[in-house]
Coordinates of C-alpha atoms in Angstrom, one line a residue:
M1 CA 81.7 139.2 -17.8
S2 CA 85.0 139.4 -20.2
N3 CA 85.0 136.2 -23.2
V4 CA 89.0 136.7 -23.2
F5 CA 90.6 133.1 -22.5
Q6 CA 92.2 132.7 -18.9
P7 CA 95.5 130.5 -19.5
N8 CA 96.4 128.6 -16.7
P9 CA 99.0 130.4 -14.5
N10 CA 100.8 126.9 -13.5
H11 CA 101.1 126.0 -17.1
P12 CA 104.8 126.1 -18.3
S13 CA 104.4 127.2 -21.7
V14 CA 101.9 130.0 -19.8
I15 CA 105.0 130.6 -17.4
L16 CA 107.5 130.8 -20.3
T17 CA 105.5 133.3 -22.2
R18 CA 105.1 135.7 -18.8
Q19 CA 108.4 135.7 -18.3
N20 CA 108.7 136.3 -22.1
I21 CA 106.8 139.8 -21.8
L22 CA 108.5 140.6 -18.7
N23 CA 112.1 140.4 -20.6
A24 CA 111.1 142.2 -23.3
F25 CA 109.8 144.8 -21.1
S26 CA 113.2 144.8 -19.3
L27 CA 114.8 145.2 -22.3
Q28 CA 112.4 148.3 -23.1
L29 CA 112.9 149.9 -20.0
H30 CA 116.8 149.9 -20.3
K31 CA 116.2 152.0 -23.8
M32 CA 113.5 154.2 -22.6
D33 CA 111.9 155.9 -20.0
F34 CA 108.2 153.9 -18.8
N35 CA 105.7 156.5 -20.8
S36 CA 107.2 156.0 -23.8
I37 CA 107.2 152.2 -23.7
T38 CA 104.1 151.1 -25.4
V39 CA 102.2 147.3 -25.5
L40 CA 102.9 147.1 -29.4
D41 CA 107.0 148.1 -28.1
I42 CA 106.9 144.6 -25.7
T43 CA 104.8 142.7 -28.2
R44 CA 107.7 143.6 -31.0
V45 CA 110.3 142.1 -28.7
A46 CA 108.6 139.5 -27.2
N47 CA 107.6 138.2 -30.3
I48 CA 104.0 138.0 -29.5
N49 CA 100.7 138.5 -30.8
R50 CA 98.9 141.7 -28.8
S51 CA 96.0 139.5 -27.6
T52 CA 98.7 137.1 -26.0
F53 CA 100.0 140.1 -24.4
Y54 CA 96.1 140.9 -23.2
A55 CA 95.6 137.2 -22.0
H56 CA 98.4 137.3 -19.4
F57 CA 98.4 141.1 -18.0
Q58 CA 96.3 143.5 -17.5
D59 CA 97.8 146.7 -19.3
K60 CA 101.9 147.7 -19.5
I61 CA 101.5 149.1 -15.5
A62 CA 100.4 145.6 -14.3
V63 CA 103.7 144.6 -16.2
L64 CA 105.3 147.6 -14.3
E65 CA 104.4 145.7 -10.8
A66 CA 105.2 142.5 -12.0
F67 CA 108.0 143.3 -12.8
L68 CA 109.1 145.4 -9.4
A69 CA 107.6 142.2 -7.7
N70 CA 109.6 139.7 -8.7
A71 CA 113.1 142.6 -8.4
F72 CA 111.5 142.5 -5.3
L73 CA 111.9 138.2 -4.2
E74 CA 115.0 138.7 -6.7
Y75 CA 117.1 140.6 -4.6
V76 CA 115.8 139.1 -0.8
L77 CA 116.2 135.6 -1.9
N78 CA 119.7 136.5 -2.7
R79 CA 120.5 137.6 0.8
V80 CA 118.7 135.8 2.6
E81 CA 117.6 132.0 4.0
N82 CA 114.2 131.6 3.6
E83 CA 113.9 128.6 5.6
G84 CA 115.6 129.5 9.0
P85 CA 114.5 131.8 12.2
L86 CA 114.3 135.4 11.6
T87 CA 117.7 136.2 13.3
E88 CA 119.6 139.6 13.6
E89 CA 121.4 138.6 10.7
T90 CA 118.5 137.5 8.8
I91 CA 117.1 141.4 9.7
R92 CA 120.6 143.0 8.6
Q93 CA 119.9 141.5 5.1
L94 CA 116.5 142.2 4.8
I95 CA 117.3 146.0 5.5
F96 CA 120.5 145.4 2.8
S97 CA 118.1 143.7 0.3
L98 CA 115.5 146.2 0.6
C99 CA 118.4 148.8 0.0
D100 CA 118.7 147.5 -3.4
Y101 CA 115.7 146.9 -4.4
H102 CA 114.9 150.8 -3.4
V103 CA 118.4 151.8 -5.7
A104 CA 117.0 149.9 -8.4
S105 CA 113.2 150.5 -8.9
N106 CA 113.8 154.7 -8.3
N107 CA 114.0 155.1 -11.9
C108 CA 111.3 152.7 -12.8
I109 CA 108.3 154.4 -10.4
K110 CA 110.1 157.9 -9.2
K111 CA 108.0 159.8 -11.7
Y112 CA 104.8 157.3 -11.3
D113 CA 103.0 158.6 -7.8
T114 CA 100.5 157.0 -9.2
L115 CA 101.6 153.6 -9.2
V116 CA 103.9 153.9 -6.1
L117 CA 100.9 153.1 -3.7
N118 CA 99.6 149.8 -5.4
I119 CA 104.0 148.8 -5.7
E120 CA 105.0 149.4 -2.1
R121 CA 101.7 147.7 -1.1
D122 CA 102.5 144.8 -3.2
I123 CA 106.3 144.8 -1.6
R124 CA 105.0 145.4 1.8
L125 CA 102.7 142.2 1.7
Q126 CA 105.9 139.8 -0.2
L127 CA 107.7 140.9 2.9
E128 CA 105.1 139.7 5.5
Q129 CA 104.9 136.8 4.0
F130 CA 108.4 135.9 3.6
I131 CA 108.9 137.4 7.1
S132 CA 106.0 135.3 8.7
P133 CA 107.7 131.9 8.8
L134 CA 111.2 132.8 9.8
L135 CA 109.7 134.6 13.0
S136 CA 107.3 131.9 13.4
K137 CA 110.3 129.3 13.4
S138 CA 111.8 131.6 16.1
N139 CA 108.9 132.0 18.7
H140 CA 106.9 128.6 17.7
Q141 CA 104.9 129.4 21.2
A142 CA 103.7 133.0 20.9
N143 CA 100.5 133.4 20.3
P144 CA 99.3 133.7 16.8
K145 CA 97.7 136.6 16.7
T146 CA 100.7 138.5 18.5
L147 CA 103.3 137.0 16.2
E148 CA 100.9 138.2 13.1
T149 CA 100.8 141.8 15.0
A150 CA 104.4 141.4 15.5
V151 CA 105.1 140.3 11.4
K152 CA 103.5 143.7 10.3
I153 CA 105.5 145.6 12.5
V154 CA 108.9 144.0 11.9
S155 CA 107.6 144.5 7.9
L156 CA 106.8 148.1 8.0
S157 CA 109.5 149.2 10.1
I158 CA 112.0 147.7 7.6
Y159 CA 109.8 148.6 4.4
E160 CA 109.4 152.4 5.8
I161 CA 113.3 152.4 7.4
T162 CA 114.6 151.6 3.5
Y163 CA 112.1 153.4 1.6
Q164 CA 112.9 156.7 3.6
W165 CA 116.6 156.3 3.2
N166 CA 116.3 156.2 -0.4
L167 CA 113.4 158.9 -0.1
E168 CA 116.5 161.1 1.5
G169 CA 119.1 160.7 -0.8
R170 CA 120.7 157.6 1.1
L171 CA 122.9 159.9 3.2
E172 CA 124.4 156.4 4.8
S173 CA 125.6 152.7 3.7
P174 CA 123.2 150.2 3.7
A175 CA 125.6 148.7 6.8
E176 CA 125.0 152.2 8.6
L177 CA 121.9 152.2 8.6
A178 CA 121.2 148.0 10.3
D179 CA 123.3 149.3 12.8
R180 CA 121.8 152.1 13.6
V181 CA 117.7 149.9 13.3
M182 CA 118.5 147.1 14.1
P183 CA 118.8 147.7 18.3
L184 CA 115.4 148.6 18.0
L185 CA 113.9 146.1 15.7
M186 CA 116.0 143.3 17.9
L187 CA 114.5 144.5 21.1
G188 CA 110.7 144.2 20.1
I189 CA 111.5 140.9 18.4
K190 CA 112.9 139.6 21.9
S191 CA 110.6 140.3 23.5
L192 CA 107.9 137.8 22.0

């Protein structure tokens, strides 16, 4: 058992310190490659000591994961209303959001194949958590297990389609990608 102090994650000062660390990491990421960034670089920019850093993050990889998860959520919330039902336009905007996210995160993680699996898992989980209430509002009488399966299918489909789009060099615009895949996704959703 570790004797490391674990701050209350909901306390305002903890939230501010964590955001300060993420902001410092972001500034460093714009100046240098991820491999070149050290915890000391981050703590100097954040104006905190190393023990404060380690009270919030295990290492710089954990900071990268949190940074990308926050970026993903920001991209989604900038385009998609999270209170309404899951509609064709919502899916279109989710596709655009993920395209934006992949383009922006490409420089951060392209050299870090070992990190990609963890980051992808976290992003897919966030996408599921975002889509689940939207799909539930649209299909409130559907069987819960069927809804759960549909959420996974839609989430994984959107993520994988946009991920492949990015890997293959973004040969079509996000709008063209959305136009191509929307009929297939909507066909499955409408069958609920």
